Amino acid sequence: MTAALSPIDKAKYIAARRAVEFVEDGMRVGLGTGSTAAWMVRCLGEMVREDGIKITGVATSARTAQLAREVGVPVKTLDEVRWLDLTIDGADEYDADLNLIKGGGGALLHEKIVATASDQMVVIADLSKQVDTLGAFPLPVEVIPFGWQTTKALIEEMLSNVDVLGRSASLRLNGADPFRTDEGNYILDLHLRRIANPAQLSLVLNQIPGVVENGLFLDICDVLVIGNADGTVEVRDINNGTVEHERIDITDRENLFTDSAE
């Protein structure tokens, strides 16, 4: 069945398969959002069904919660669980220091809350997401709908005073209407091309009235798992300063790949 997957999907699956090895029986696990995270949720569902592992998932979006329930992963709210042992999520971009841009799927606020309420964050990705400097991927910023055009203007004015190459912002759409997050907010995508000082940018963005949160995940990721289509995987642990290379033995299981298109 894996032979039918595209090279990118194979890489995502390999990363997800390795990342769930961090999950132990009884853990409370944050479940990320996006196509790579969806592979991880399916792998966890397989562990619940096939291995009898008992875990509690906290989803970062309504669609992740739905998928988790469909594959047999019990889901509770963060308020019910309070603190997590581990969060596994994808990334839209990562650099050598494991700083991230997230939010391409529109769940950045919930993802950041869940990640920072965890003892450890494991990020799953493929090599296409690796950059020398963050900013090639548009930076998502969640804003409240009230006065969003004023918020957008304030953001673009602020960008003239920071070290970035691009300074435009666009409202994310869902068809002809504004895209809405699970909290009912809008997302502005900032087309920056290069972010010289992510920490400074994150700080000033969150000081602008109307901004709820931004998609810069700085000093949050503990482990990065990079999957490759050939079955190899690289595990970077920033706390231990280690980089390990492994090969994942893929066992095809029909149910894992059913309805897996994202």
Backbone as JSON, one array per atom type, in Angstrom:
{
  "sequence": "MTAALSPIDKAKYIAARRAVEFVEDGMRVGLGTGSTAAWMVRCLGEMVREDGIKITGVATSARTAQLAREVGVPVKTLDEVRWLDLTIDGADEYDADLNLIKGGGGALLHEKIVATASDQMVVIADLSKQVDTLGAFPLPVEVIPFGWQTTKALIEEMLSNVDVLGRSASLRLNGADPFRTDEGNYILDLHLRRIANPAQLSLVLNQIPGVVENGLFLDICDVLVIGNADGTVEVRDINNGTVEHERIDITDRENLFTDSAE",
  "N": [[0.81, -1.21, 0.0], [2.0, 1.26, 0.7], [3.47, 1.76, -1.55], [1.8, 3.09, -3.26], [1.75, 5.66, -2.4], [2.76, 9.11, -2.7], [6.14, 10.41, -3.01], [6.44, 12.53, -1.12], [4.33, 12.04, 0.69], [5.14, 9.54, 1.6], [7.47, 10.28, 2.98], [6.35, 11.87, 4.99], [4.82, 9.96, 6.32], [6.84, 8.21, 7.22], [8.22, 9.88, 9.02], [6.16, 10.32, 10.87], [5.7, 7.71, 11.78], [8.09, 7.16, 13.12], [8.03, 9.15, 15.08], [5.9, 8.51, 16.8], [7.01, 6.61, 18.38], [7.92, 7.84, 20.6], [5.8, 7.92, 22.27], [4.33, 6.66, 25.17], [2.65, 4.14, 27.13], [-0.22, 5.28, 28.82], [0.24, 7.98, 28.53], [-0.5, 11.5, 28.12], [-1.25, 13.13, 25.25], [-0.56, 15.69, 23.0], [-2.13, 16.47, 19.97], [-1.26, 17.33, 16.83], [-2.1, 19.47, 13.97], [-2.76, 19.17, 10.47], [-1.41, 17.81, 7.37], [0.85, 16.15, 7.79], [0.71, 15.7, 10.55], [-1.67, 14.33, 10.58], [-0.98, 11.8, 9.65], [0.45, 10.95, 11.86], [-1.58, 10.8, 13.79], [-3.08, 8.71, 12.75], [-1.21, 6.65, 13.0], [-1.04, 6.52, 15.78], [-3.64, 5.68, 16.33], [-3.51, 3.13, 15.26], [-1.7, 1.98, 17.07], [-3.26, 2.02, 19.36], [-5.34, 0.29, 18.63], [-4.04, -2.07, 17.73], [-1.94, -2.63, 19.51], [-2.9, -2.13, 22.0], [-2.29, 0.07, 23.54], [-2.81, 2.63, 25.95], [-3.82, 5.85, 25.78], [-4.35, 9.41, 26.12], [-5.63, 11.82, 24.05], [-5.18, 15.25, 23.14], [-6.58, 17.41, 21.05], [-5.6, 19.77, 18.52], [-7.29, 20.99, 16.81], [-10.63, 21.01, 15.42], [-10.88, 19.25, 13.27], [-8.74, 17.52, 13.62], [-9.49, 16.34, 16.04], [-11.78, 14.98, 15.21], [-10.67, 13.1, 13.39], [-9.03, 11.67, 15.17], [-10.9, 10.44, 16.86], [-12.16, 8.85, 14.98], [-10.19, 6.96, 14.39], [-9.84, 5.74, 16.76], [-8.54, 6.94, 18.94], [-8.79, 8.16, 22.14], [-10.18, 11.31, 23.06], [-9.75, 14.28, 24.88], [-10.39, 17.55, 26.35], [-8.04, 20.29, 26.72], [-8.45, 21.64, 29.08], [-9.58, 19.65, 30.65], [-7.48, 17.83, 30.85], [-5.27, 19.35, 31.57], [-2.31, 19.29, 31.7], [0.29, 18.12, 29.53], [2.14, 15.21, 28.54], [3.5, 15.05, 26.17], [3.68, 16.53, 22.96], [2.98, 16.08, 19.55], [3.57, 17.34, 16.4], [3.34, 18.91, 13.17], [5.27, 21.06, 10.92], [5.57, 24.1, 9.07], [7.87, 25.28, 8.33], [11.31, 25.02, 9.26], [14.32, 25.84, 11.06], [17.92, 25.59, 11.6], [18.16, 25.79, 14.34], [15.89, 24.67, 15.27], [13.73, 26.37, 15.36], [10.48, 27.39, 14.37], [8.03, 27.94, 11.75], [4.6, 27.87, 11.91], [1.12, 27.15, 11.23], [0.02, 27.01, 8.75], [-2.15, 25.38, 8.37], [-4.04, 26.7, 9.76], [-4.39, 26.47, 12.51], [-2.82, 27.64, 14.46], [-3.01, 29.02, 16.95], [-4.27, 27.25, 18.83], [-2.41, 25.19, 18.54], [-0.05, 26.33, 19.53], [-0.72, 26.84, 22.2], [-1.21, 24.24, 23.14], [1.29, 23.03, 22.65], [3.0, 24.46, 24.36], [2.01, 23.69, 26.74], [3.1, 21.28, 27.33], [5.4, 18.71, 28.34], [7.27, 17.99, 26.48], [7.96, 18.7, 23.06], [7.62, 17.22, 19.99], [8.48, 17.49, 16.69], [7.41, 16.74, 13.43], [8.5, 16.3, 10.13], [9.52, 16.87, 6.68], [12.41, 17.08, 4.5], [11.9, 19.17, 2.77], [10.89, 21.24, 4.2], [12.92, 22.49, 5.47], [14.94, 25.33, 6.14], [17.45, 27.9, 5.77], [17.07, 30.4, 6.88], [14.22, 31.56, 8.55], [11.08, 32.44, 6.98], [10.51, 32.19, 4.25], [8.17, 30.74, 3.91], [4.9, 32.03, 4.14], [4.17, 33.95, 7.02], [1.79, 33.12, 9.36], [-0.64, 35.06, 11.07], [-2.88, 35.27, 13.63], [-5.82, 37.09, 13.96], [-8.37, 39.14, 15.5], [-11.69, 39.44, 14.12], [-12.93, 41.99, 14.32], [-12.19, 45.16, 13.24], [-10.12, 44.3, 11.55], [-8.83, 45.21, 9.29], [-7.6, 47.54, 10.11], [-5.85, 46.46, 11.97], [-4.27, 44.99, 10.18], [-3.1, 47.13, 8.73], [-1.59, 48.31, 10.78], [0.21, 46.27, 11.3], [1.61, 46.11, 8.86], [2.78, 48.63, 8.86], [4.43, 48.39, 11.1], [6.21, 46.47, 10.13], [7.96, 47.86, 8.55], [9.91, 48.66, 10.2], [11.42, 46.54, 11.04], [13.78, 43.86, 10.42], [13.16, 42.48, 7.67], [12.5, 41.03, 4.42], [10.21, 41.23, 2.86], [7.09, 43.02, 3.07], [4.34, 42.82, 3.03], [0.9, 41.97, 3.75], [-1.7, 39.58, 3.65], [-5.16, 38.76, 3.67], [-6.27, 35.63, 4.65], [-8.25, 33.46, 2.74], [-11.27, 31.53, 2.43], [-12.5, 30.17, -0.09], [-14.63, 32.61, -1.31], [-14.92, 33.92, 1.04], [-13.62, 35.15, 4.2], [-11.16, 33.07, 5.73], [-11.83, 31.25, 8.67], [-10.69, 30.58, 11.92], [-10.79, 27.9, 14.4], [-11.52, 29.32, 16.6], [-12.98, 31.31, 15.54], [-11.64, 33.45, 14.48], [-9.73, 35.57, 12.17], [-7.07, 35.06, 9.75], [-4.07, 36.59, 8.95], [-1.69, 36.46, 6.45], [1.68, 36.94, 6.38], [3.96, 38.1, 4.09], [7.08, 37.75, 4.07], [9.55, 36.74, 3.3], [12.23, 36.69, 4.34], [13.25, 36.43, 7.69], [15.06, 38.14, 9.83], [15.34, 38.46, 12.59], [13.64, 36.57, 14.43], [12.69, 36.44, 17.13], [12.42, 39.1, 17.97], [10.51, 39.97, 16.09], [8.3, 38.34, 16.73], [7.7, 39.28, 19.29], [6.99, 42.04, 18.88], [4.85, 41.79, 17.13], [2.86, 40.57, 18.72], [2.23, 42.62, 20.38], [0.58, 44.31, 19.08], [-2.6, 45.71, 18.96], [-5.44, 43.69, 18.47], [-4.13, 41.56, 17.37], [-3.98, 38.15, 17.98], [-2.28, 35.87, 18.14], [0.88, 34.71, 16.82], [2.54, 32.8, 14.2], [5.16, 32.03, 14.78], [7.12, 29.7, 16.28], [9.17, 29.54, 18.73], [11.99, 28.3, 20.4], [10.53, 26.14, 21.38], [10.27, 23.63, 20.23], [11.56, 20.44, 20.93], [12.51, 18.04, 19.84], [13.22, 17.09, 16.55], [11.91, 15.25, 13.94], [12.8, 13.99, 10.93], [11.53, 12.75, 8.06], [12.18, 10.56, 5.26], [11.56, 9.59, 1.85], [12.72, 7.18, 1.22], [12.61, 5.6, 3.41], [14.4, 6.18, 5.41], [15.26, 8.03, 8.38], [15.84, 10.99, 10.21], [16.72, 12.05, 13.41], [16.73, 14.77, 15.37], [17.79, 16.0, 18.38], [17.53, 18.7, 20.25], [18.04, 19.35, 22.88], [19.73, 17.39, 23.91], [21.69, 17.6, 22.08], [22.09, 15.82, 19.98], [22.2, 13.94, 16.91], [20.6, 11.52, 15.15], [20.52, 8.8, 12.83], [18.31, 6.66, 11.24], [16.61, 3.71, 10.04], [13.33, 3.03, 9.07], [11.35, 0.25, 9.44], [8.87, -0.61, 7.39], [5.69, -1.83, 7.8], [3.13, -2.8, 5.91], [-0.18, -1.94, 6.43], [-3.42, -2.29, 5.75], [-5.6, -0.77, 6.77], [-4.5, 1.61, 7.75], [-4.0, 3.27, 5.65], [-6.38, 3.84, 4.48], [-8.65, 6.12, 3.17], [-6.8, 8.24, 3.34], [-6.03, 10.58, 2.1], [-5.17, 13.99, 2.1]],
  "CA": [[0.0, 0.0, 0.0], [2.85, 2.44, 0.72], [3.98, 2.01, -2.9], [0.86, 3.98, -3.93], [1.91, 7.0, -1.86], [3.74, 9.98, -3.33], [7.36, 10.51, -2.18], [6.22, 13.43, 0.02], [3.5, 11.35, 1.68], [5.98, 8.51, 2.22], [8.34, 10.95, 3.94], [5.52, 12.26, 6.12], [4.47, 8.75, 7.04], [8.03, 7.72, 7.9], [8.44, 10.75, 10.17], [5.11, 10.06, 11.86], [5.92, 6.37, 12.34], [9.18, 7.25, 14.1], [7.68, 10.06, 16.18], [5.01, 7.88, 17.79], [7.8, 5.78, 19.28], [8.1, 8.6, 21.84], [4.58, 7.8, 23.06], [4.3, 5.52, 26.08], [1.35, 3.81, 27.7], [-0.69, 6.18, 29.87], [0.6, 9.38, 28.27], [-1.42, 12.52, 27.6], [-0.52, 13.5, 24.04], [-1.1, 16.73, 22.14], [-2.24, 16.01, 18.59], [-1.16, 18.47, 15.93], [-3.02, 19.64, 12.84], [-2.1, 19.23, 9.17], [-1.3, 16.53, 6.66], [1.84, 15.3, 8.44], [0.16, 15.31, 11.85], [-2.73, 13.34, 10.36], [-0.32, 10.48, 9.62], [0.77, 10.62, 13.24], [-2.82, 10.39, 14.47], [-3.41, 7.36, 12.26], [-0.27, 5.72, 13.62], [-1.46, 6.35, 17.17], [-4.83, 4.85, 16.3], [-3.05, 1.75, 15.04], [-1.12, 1.52, 18.33], [-4.37, 1.77, 20.29], [-6.11, -0.89, 18.2], [-3.23, -3.28, 17.55], [-1.04, -2.89, 20.64], [-3.62, -1.96, 23.26], [-1.75, 1.17, 24.33], [-3.83, 3.54, 26.46], [-3.37, 7.24, 25.8], [-5.38, 10.43, 26.02], [-5.23, 12.83, 23.1], [-5.74, 16.6, 23.16], [-6.47, 17.83, 19.66], [-5.38, 21.2, 18.3], [-8.32, 21.48, 15.9], [-11.82, 20.16, 15.34], [-10.69, 18.17, 12.3], [-7.86, 16.52, 14.24], [-10.29, 15.62, 17.02], [-12.64, 14.05, 14.47], [-9.84, 12.01, 12.89], [-8.6, 10.87, 16.31], [-12.02, 9.6, 17.28], [-12.42, 7.87, 13.93], [-9.19, 5.89, 14.41], [-9.86, 5.08, 18.06], [-7.76, 7.62, 19.96], [-9.67, 8.94, 23.02], [-9.86, 12.74, 23.03], [-10.28, 15.16, 25.92], [-9.97, 18.93, 26.19], [-6.87, 20.66, 27.5], [-8.91, 21.98, 30.42], [-9.78, 18.4, 31.38], [-6.2, 17.15, 31.06], [-4.45, 20.37, 32.24], [-0.9, 19.28, 31.28], [0.56, 17.02, 28.61], [3.48, 14.61, 28.55], [4.13, 15.12, 24.86], [2.9, 16.98, 21.79], [3.58, 15.78, 18.25], [2.94, 18.22, 15.43], [4.14, 19.2, 11.98], [5.77, 22.42, 10.78], [5.63, 24.6, 7.69], [9.27, 25.65, 8.1], [12.16, 24.92, 10.45], [15.72, 26.19, 10.81], [18.91, 24.73, 12.26], [17.95, 25.87, 15.79], [14.57, 24.09, 15.48], [12.67, 27.36, 15.39], [9.48, 26.96, 13.39], [6.82, 28.65, 11.34], [3.44, 26.99, 11.86], [-0.13, 27.84, 11.03], [-0.49, 26.86, 7.4], [-3.46, 24.75, 8.47], [-4.98, 27.6, 10.42], [-4.63, 26.09, 13.92], [-1.62, 28.04, 15.18], [-3.28, 29.41, 18.33], [-4.43, 26.03, 19.62], [-1.16, 24.44, 18.49], [0.95, 26.93, 20.43], [-1.17, 26.62, 23.57], [-0.99, 22.82, 23.47], [2.73, 22.74, 22.66], [3.63, 25.05, 25.54], [1.47, 22.99, 27.91], [3.64, 19.93, 27.22], [6.77, 18.5, 28.79], [8.14, 17.84, 25.32], [7.34, 18.84, 21.75], [8.28, 16.53, 18.89], [8.0, 18.0, 15.4], [7.61, 15.82, 12.32], [8.59, 17.07, 8.89], [10.42, 16.33, 5.66], [13.49, 18.01, 4.21], [11.43, 20.32, 2.01], [10.51, 22.3, 5.15], [14.13, 23.03, 6.08], [15.42, 26.6, 5.58], [18.55, 28.52, 6.5], [16.47, 31.5, 7.63], [12.77, 31.52, 8.47], [10.4, 33.52, 6.29], [10.07, 31.86, 2.89], [6.76, 30.41, 4.05], [4.2, 33.18, 4.73], [3.97, 33.84, 8.47], [0.4, 33.35, 9.73], [-0.93, 35.82, 12.29], [-4.31, 35.19, 13.93], [-6.34, 38.39, 14.41], [-9.82, 39.14, 15.68], [-12.33, 40.05, 12.95], [-13.24, 43.4, 14.52], [-11.12, 46.08, 12.88], [-8.96, 43.55, 11.06], [-8.08, 46.0, 8.3], [-6.74, 48.43, 10.89], [-4.77, 45.6, 12.47], [-3.39, 44.72, 9.03], [-2.32, 48.34, 8.45], [-0.62, 48.47, 11.86], [1.25, 45.26, 11.1], [2.45, 46.5, 7.71], [3.58, 49.79, 9.3], [5.47, 47.87, 11.98], [7.19, 45.7, 9.36], [8.96, 48.76, 7.97], [10.93, 48.92, 11.22], [12.12, 45.3, 11.4], [14.65, 43.36, 9.35], [12.53, 41.47, 6.81], [12.63, 41.42, 3.01], [8.89, 41.56, 2.34], [6.32, 43.75, 4.08], [2.91, 42.82, 2.71], [0.05, 41.03, 4.46], [-2.93, 39.28, 2.93], [-6.18, 38.05, 4.43], [-6.48, 34.28, 4.16], [-9.63, 33.25, 2.32], [-11.85, 30.2, 2.24], [-13.38, 30.53, -1.19], [-14.77, 34.06, -1.39], [-15.06, 34.44, 2.39], [-12.42, 35.02, 5.04], [-10.95, 31.84, 6.48], [-12.01, 31.42, 10.1], [-10.09, 29.56, 12.77], [-11.75, 27.27, 15.31], [-11.96, 30.36, 17.54], [-13.75, 32.3, 14.81], [-10.8, 34.58, 14.11], [-9.16, 35.62, 10.83], [-5.62, 34.9, 9.65], [-3.31, 37.38, 8.0], [-0.43, 35.82, 6.06], [2.7, 37.96, 6.13], [4.89, 37.65, 3.05], [8.28, 38.4, 4.58], [10.67, 36.17, 2.55], [13.35, 36.42, 5.25], [13.07, 37.04, 9.01], [16.41, 38.18, 10.41], [15.26, 38.38, 14.05], [12.31, 36.04, 14.73], [12.26, 36.75, 18.5], [11.96, 40.49, 17.97], [9.28, 40.06, 15.32], [7.23, 37.72, 17.5], [7.37, 40.17, 20.4], [6.3, 43.25, 18.45], [3.56, 41.41, 16.56], [1.88, 40.28, 19.76], [1.89, 43.85, 21.08], [-0.34, 45.08, 18.25], [-4.0, 45.44, 19.28], [-6.14, 42.9, 17.45], [-3.37, 40.32, 17.12], [-4.19, 37.13, 19.0], [-1.05, 35.08, 18.24], [1.57, 34.57, 15.55], [2.97, 31.45, 13.89], [6.56, 31.75, 15.12], [7.29, 28.8, 17.42], [10.59, 29.74, 19.05], [12.43, 27.62, 21.63], [9.44, 25.26, 21.82], [10.53, 22.28, 19.72], [12.65, 19.71, 21.59], [13.01, 17.0, 18.94], [12.74, 17.16, 15.17], [12.0, 13.98, 13.23], [12.73, 14.27, 9.5], [11.33, 11.53, 7.3], [12.55, 10.53, 3.84], [10.75, 8.64, 1.11], [13.4, 5.89, 1.11], [12.47, 4.88, 4.67], [15.34, 6.65, 6.42], [14.75, 9.11, 9.21], [16.83, 11.7, 11.02], [16.15, 12.53, 14.67], [17.56, 15.81, 15.97], [17.4, 16.33, 19.75], [18.25, 19.94, 20.51], [18.44, 19.4, 24.29], [20.89, 16.51, 24.08], [22.69, 17.92, 21.07], [22.37, 14.61, 19.2], [21.55, 13.71, 15.61], [20.64, 10.09, 14.88], [19.97, 8.37, 11.55], [17.74, 5.33, 11.38], [15.73, 3.25, 8.95], [12.06, 2.53, 9.59], [10.83, -0.95, 8.78], [7.46, -0.36, 7.12], [4.78, -2.96, 7.66], [1.9, -2.31, 5.28], [-1.44, -2.33, 7.05], [-4.43, -1.74, 4.86], [-6.49, 0.2, 7.38], [-3.83, 2.87, 8.03], [-3.97, 4.12, 4.45], [-7.72, 4.04, 3.97], [-9.1, 7.5, 3.25], [-5.68, 9.0, 3.94], [-5.71, 11.77, 1.35], [-5.4, 15.25, 2.85]],
  "C": [[0.85, 1.26, 0.0], [3.4, 2.76, -0.66], [3.08, 2.98, -3.65], [1.0, 5.43, -3.46], [2.94, 7.79, -2.67], [4.99, 10.02, -2.45], [7.18, 11.41, -0.96], [5.39, 12.74, 1.09], [4.27, 10.22, 2.35], [6.88, 9.13, 3.29], [7.57, 11.36, 5.19], [5.17, 11.05, 6.98], [5.65, 8.21, 7.84], [8.32, 8.55, 9.15], [7.42, 10.48, 11.27], [5.32, 8.72, 12.55], [7.03, 6.39, 13.39], [8.77, 8.09, 15.31], [6.8, 9.39, 17.23], [5.75, 6.91, 18.69], [8.11, 6.52, 20.59], [6.9, 8.44, 22.77], [4.61, 6.53, 23.88], [2.91, 5.34, 26.65], [1.01, 4.77, 28.84], [-0.42, 7.64, 29.62], [-0.61, 10.21, 27.84], [-0.68, 13.21, 26.45], [-1.26, 14.6, 23.28], [-1.03, 16.29, 20.68], [-2.27, 17.21, 17.66], [-2.17, 18.44, 14.8], [-2.22, 19.73, 11.55], [-1.9, 17.86, 8.59], [-0.27, 15.61, 7.31], [1.34, 14.81, 9.79], [-0.95, 14.27, 11.68], [-2.15, 11.94, 10.25], [0.0, 10.02, 11.03], [-0.46, 10.13, 14.0], [-3.23, 9.0, 14.03], [-2.48, 6.31, 12.87], [-0.63, 5.47, 15.08], [-2.71, 5.48, 17.26], [-4.49, 3.39, 16.11], [-2.46, 1.17, 16.33], [-2.21, 1.2, 19.36], [-5.09, 0.48, 19.92], [-5.28, -2.16, 18.24], [-2.42, -3.66, 18.8], [-1.7, -2.7, 22.0], [-3.09, -0.84, 24.13], [-2.89, 2.11, 24.73], [-3.24, 4.93, 26.55], [-4.59, 8.15, 25.8], [-4.88, 11.52, 25.09], [-5.91, 14.17, 23.38], [-5.51, 17.19, 21.78], [-6.33, 19.34, 19.55], [-6.38, 21.8, 17.31], [-9.49, 20.52, 15.89], [-11.59, 19.0, 14.38], [-9.73, 17.1, 12.83], [-8.62, 15.7, 15.26], [-11.19, 14.6, 16.34], [-11.86, 12.85, 13.97], [-9.43, 11.09, 14.04], [-9.71, 9.93, 16.76], [-12.3, 8.5, 16.26], [-11.45, 6.7, 14.0], [-9.05, 5.26, 15.8], [-9.02, 5.71, 19.15], [-8.71, 8.44, 20.84], [-9.21, 10.4, 23.07], [-10.53, 13.44, 24.21], [-9.82, 16.58, 25.63], [-8.74, 19.2, 27.04], [-7.28, 21.03, 28.93], [-9.14, 20.72, 31.27], [-8.45, 17.75, 31.75], [-5.22, 18.04, 31.82], [-3.0, 20.41, 31.77], [-0.63, 18.02, 30.48], [1.98, 16.5, 28.77], [4.23, 14.94, 27.27], [3.16, 15.71, 23.86], [3.68, 16.61, 20.54], [2.84, 16.58, 17.19], [3.87, 18.4, 14.24], [4.64, 20.64, 12.01], [5.75, 22.81, 9.31], [7.05, 24.99, 7.31], [10.03, 25.41, 9.39], [13.59, 25.29, 10.06], [16.64, 25.31, 11.64], [18.76, 24.73, 13.77], [16.59, 25.31, 16.2], [13.52, 25.14, 15.83], [11.75, 27.1, 14.2], [8.59, 28.11, 12.94], [5.73, 27.61, 11.23], [2.19, 27.83, 11.62], [-0.67, 27.76, 9.62], [-1.87, 26.21, 7.36], [-4.48, 25.56, 9.24], [-5.22, 27.33, 11.89], [-3.51, 26.59, 14.84], [-1.87, 28.4, 16.64], [-3.42, 28.19, 19.23], [-3.13, 25.24, 19.66], [-0.12, 25.01, 19.45], [0.56, 26.74, 21.88], [-0.87, 25.19, 24.0], [0.49, 22.51, 23.58], [3.4, 23.27, 23.92], [3.07, 24.47, 26.84], [1.96, 21.55, 27.96], [5.06, 19.86, 27.77], [7.74, 18.46, 27.63], [7.34, 18.04, 24.05], [8.21, 18.15, 20.7], [7.66, 17.02, 17.59], [8.36, 17.01, 14.3], [7.55, 16.6, 11.01], [9.39, 16.29, 7.87], [11.42, 17.42, 5.29], [13.05, 19.25, 3.43], [11.08, 21.49, 2.91], [11.73, 22.98, 5.78], [14.6, 24.29, 5.36], [16.62, 27.08, 6.39], [18.03, 29.63, 7.41], [14.96, 31.44, 7.46], [12.23, 32.67, 7.63], [9.98, 33.24, 4.87], [8.59, 31.49, 2.89], [6.05, 31.62, 4.68], [3.89, 32.95, 6.21], [2.51, 34.11, 8.81], [0.3, 34.14, 11.04], [-2.45, 35.78, 12.49], [-4.76, 36.52, 14.52], [-7.84, 38.28, 14.63], [-10.47, 39.84, 14.49], [-12.6, 41.55, 13.1], [-12.02, 44.26, 14.18], [-9.91, 45.44, 12.25], [-8.16, 44.35, 10.04], [-7.17, 47.02, 8.98], [-5.56, 47.64, 11.46], [-3.76, 45.3, 11.37], [-2.51, 45.94, 8.72], [-1.25, 48.57, 9.51], [0.54, 47.48, 11.72], [2.19, 45.67, 9.97], [3.3, 47.72, 8.05], [4.72, 49.33, 10.19], [6.57, 47.17, 11.2], [8.26, 46.58, 8.72], [10.1, 49.04, 8.94], [11.66, 47.67, 11.69], [12.85, 44.77, 10.18], [14.0, 42.17, 8.64], [12.63, 41.96, 5.37], [11.31, 41.82, 2.38], [8.04, 42.19, 3.44], [4.84, 43.8, 3.78], [2.19, 41.74, 3.51], [-1.22, 40.81, 3.66], [-3.88, 38.51, 3.82], [-6.36, 36.66, 3.83], [-7.95, 34.07, 3.88], [-10.0, 31.77, 2.3], [-12.91, 30.36, 1.17], [-13.42, 32.05, -1.3], [-14.83, 34.72, -0.03], [-13.75, 34.34, 3.16], [-12.36, 33.65, 5.7], [-11.15, 32.14, 7.96], [-11.38, 30.25, 10.86], [-11.17, 28.92, 13.64], [-12.26, 28.24, 16.36], [-12.77, 31.45, 16.85], [-12.96, 33.51, 14.36], [-10.37, 34.49, 12.65], [-7.66, 35.32, 10.91], [-5.08, 35.83, 8.57], [-2.0, 36.65, 7.72], [0.56, 36.92, 5.67], [3.76, 37.4, 5.19], [6.22, 38.36, 3.26], [9.55, 37.96, 3.86], [11.88, 35.83, 3.41], [13.11, 37.15, 6.55], [14.42, 37.0, 9.72], [16.39, 37.97, 11.92], [13.87, 37.88, 14.45], [11.81, 36.42, 16.13], [11.73, 38.18, 18.59], [10.63, 40.62, 17.26], [8.1, 39.48, 16.1], [6.75, 38.65, 18.61], [6.55, 41.37, 19.94], [4.95, 42.92, 17.81], [2.5, 41.25, 17.63], [1.55, 41.5, 20.62], [0.89, 44.7, 20.31], [-1.78, 44.73, 18.62], [-4.71, 44.73, 18.13], [-5.43, 41.62, 17.1], [-3.6, 39.37, 18.3], [-2.9, 36.34, 19.22], [-0.43, 35.0, 16.86], [2.13, 33.16, 15.41], [4.44, 31.16, 14.09], [6.61, 30.92, 16.39], [8.77, 28.76, 17.74], [10.92, 29.09, 20.38], [11.32, 26.75, 22.23], [9.71, 23.82, 21.42], [11.73, 21.66, 20.43], [13.32, 18.7, 20.66], [12.38, 17.19, 17.57], [12.97, 15.81, 14.51], [11.77, 14.25, 11.75], [12.63, 12.94, 8.75], [11.76, 11.67, 5.86], [11.79, 9.41, 3.15], [11.4, 7.26, 1.01], [13.34, 5.08, 2.41], [13.46, 5.28, 5.74], [14.75, 7.83, 7.17], [15.91, 9.7, 10.0], [16.13, 12.26, 12.25], [17.12, 13.51, 15.3], [17.0, 16.17, 17.35], [18.2, 17.55, 20.17], [18.74, 20.02, 21.95], [19.68, 18.55, 24.55], [22.01, 16.8, 23.08], [23.04, 16.75, 20.17], [21.61, 14.61, 17.88], [21.71, 12.23, 15.3], [19.98, 9.8, 13.53], [19.52, 6.92, 11.67], [17.0, 4.96, 10.1], [14.49, 2.64, 9.59], [11.6, 1.35, 8.77], [9.32, -0.78, 8.62], [6.72, -1.68, 6.99], [3.47, -2.42, 7.12], [0.69, -2.85, 6.02], [-2.54, -1.57, 6.35], [-5.21, -0.6, 5.5], [-5.82, 1.56, 7.61], [-3.93, 3.82, 6.84], [-5.34, 4.36, 3.84], [-8.15, 5.49, 4.2], [-8.02, 8.43, 3.81], [-5.35, 10.28, 3.18], [-6.06, 13.0, 2.16], [-5.77, 16.35, 1.86]]
}
